[in-house]
Amino acid sequence: MSYVIEMRNIRKEFPGIVANDDITLQVNKGEIHALLGENGAGKSTLMNVLFGLYQPEKGDIRVKGKKVNITDPNIANSLGIGMVHQHFMLIDKFTVTENIILGSEPTLGGKLDLKHAGKQVMKLSEQYGLDVKPNKKIEDISVGMQQRVEILKTLYRGADILIFDEPTAVLTPLEVKELTKIMKLLVKEGKSIILITHKLKEIMEICDRCTVIRRGKGIGTVEVKDTNPDQLASMMVGRQVNTKVNDEPYKPNGDVLIVDNLTVVDSRKVPVVDQLNLTVKGGEILGIAGVDGNGQTELIEAISGLRKVKKGSITLNQKEITNLSPRKITEKGVGHIPEDRHKHGLVLDFSVGENIVLQTYYQKPQATAGYLHYNNIYQKAKSLIKEYDVRTPDAYTPARALSGGNQQKAIIAREIDRSPDLLIAAQPTRGLDVGAIEFIHNKLIEERKQGKAVLLVSFELDEILNLSDRIAVIYEGRIIDIVTPSETNENELGLLMAGQKEKAAVQREENF
Amino acid sequence: MKRIFNNNRLFSFLIPVISVILGLLAGAIIMLITGYNPLLAYQSIIHSIFFEPYYSGETIRAMIPLVLSGLAVAFAFRTGLFNIGVEGQLLVGWFTAVAVGIGFGDLPKAVLLPLAIIAAALAGAIWGFVPGFLKARFKVHEVITTIMMNYIALHVTNYLIRTYLYTQGERTPSVPESASLSSKFLMDLTQGSRLHWGFIVALIAAVIMWFILWKTTKGYELRSVGFNPNASKYAGMNVNRNVILSMAISGAFAGVAGAMEGLGTYQYMTINSTFIGIGFDGIAVALLGLNTSIGVIFGAALFAGLKIGSISMQSIAGVPTDLVQIIIALIIFFVASSYLIRWLLVRLKKGGK
């Protein structure tokens, strides 16, 4: 039987590294085929070879049984291969239709035929249950909707093989569910899908088969129904991965952080954190679950001094820290792993060493009387790099050159090394691969073991459920309920996150 | 990975060097087309600035304000700020130095000379502080305000000269000897050029900039804010205060550049009908020098050499001095289009393999 896509023994080299080494990928018609691998394993390179952006040194590609030579993306398009990028390639000020036709605009007598295009977009949207409104501007629609526009773009160009590049990385749990539905409908209508991912759960839920690559080498292809997440994880990482986590008994001590009746307003003076109460104890991980935009970011910014508090108070170890400067709060014992590591966590053009002292550069032994001791700085950096297993050529390399996981490890090294009483971890594992996630989870648990307080904010329910001692659900700027992980489940949390407290209670009764 | 990193540093060093070569080549082509002899032209430039003491002295003299204004632009740029106002900061520095020199003429030289230079630095710093403050407090873009501050400086200094320090020849009186940087020894050494002790000031300033940026916690903060203000804020730095400080220090360098002209080259200040351009040349010098102290010195040397050498290029090879302006413009063009050079270098490397 012939495959819709067959890439055989692909080899692609870059100066100094072999990105793809003898990888074979065979995709059946009408299946969802997962391409699994850690960050930097060579998934994107392989897909860029298929999409014509790179030329392989060895190996051949067959599309629908015919040997092809894809030298540029236009050829890939004409062969029916379409790519749904992780970072959307859309123009904010244009409408959905305008974005979709961009590059292959239909004309009528030299004039752009938007009406006809709009109808076609509508038809495709209905056929695949995408529910896209053709006349809305991109800036006015949600991220999930924008992704569907990307999908429509490929369908409009007649693609029947769709590559999804980590499509769920930017989506909320609800949007993920809808995307799953759409992907299933797409294959039912005869399309084939290649899903690039490192999330095992997704693969188990929607994929038919899965090809694993590790450090540029093809490890093998398995039927999803014959495998399990542990096996996939060990294929991907190359060793047994410890997925069990927080298992030490819960022995909290005194209250470390007390947030009392806190109100924070956004730039339009609308309260985004609304009379919120919350306590985090020493020796516990408190998870905050919630849909993005319900006040999580603002709550963290208020605690760390980055945003002014309108009303209420924040106390750390019985001392008030409300509206102190970020530096004062840091010095009083708050560590912060920010949500966006590139924007807020690192100075990418600084060396790893310079980044490691980003909050302590002015203290001894890094500096005396305003004079920097670079020897001491790099000595400290070197020992932390070793202790936290940050993979970098040396401490002098710019942070930009590190992989995402190692950048995050550098931030965590910096924050934990100051041994803060309260560690705020916002989306600490977003976009990271299994190995790095495991490492970071272990570090958070270690902090808990040391009797420190950990405030964990995450959109990954699994992460919240696996790590937390207590889960606080945030909805419209308030904590609407606090639950214990062993007594709840994703359904209940999902309802709470949507603000449906009564329904959640019913759900709970039924389960226990 | 380390090799790529090193290559990157090598690349960034090669870009200005190659830009200069390309600029000179393009200048040669223009000379050929317009009927001049480029070899003779370049030879006359090189010969004069390296082998004729007068021209050598004048080149170093011309370098002094260029180094300082280049440092001013580079310093602000390290904090992510584009200081287009060096010209204005230089003018107020110039005026202040001359005014202090004349006003406190009775003081001994050991007091008066440093006082005049420091006063000029302060005046420049105030002129830089204003846009810095407006940026930090009201988010007004510094490019707009510094340009406006240039005009204010130009007309305010003209007004002050006309009202308080006017003398015949549309200028201020000369500063007394006790406030002068000029040196008979240096003049005799260079057969009558206007070379003065200011070159030592410029070198010290270059060392100061390097020291502040790379050896102090303040410099670390300034660079951090320049690369990523968001992360700097998260790490507890006061971004606004650093913006203001950076503009003020930048202005101080520019003010000292003005003092060098006022106390060294000219000994007075004229009423300017338009900008003198040294502040704007500083932008090009900083760009060519990759915003480093040592780079700024080399950049200033190149531009000063071309400008001074162009005089003998005109007399010997008959090429108009304007052609040097074209060459300088071309060099800047090539630096600015560094992407093109990077691409060429990568191509060449691949071809060589």
Coordinates of C-alpha atoms in Angstrom, one line a residue, chain A residues 321 324-333, chain B residues 236:
Chain A
I321 CA 5.0 44.3 51.4
L324 CA 6.9 48.1 47.9
S325 CA 9.3 48.3 44.9
P326 CA 10.2 45.1 43.1
R327 CA 13.7 45.2 44.5
K328 CA 12.6 45.6 48.1
I329 CA 10.2 42.7 47.7
T330 CA 12.9 40.6 46.1
E331 CA 15.2 41.3 49.0
K332 CA 12.5 40.4 51.5
G333 CA 12.5 36.9 50.1
Chain B
G236 CA 14.2 45.2 40.5

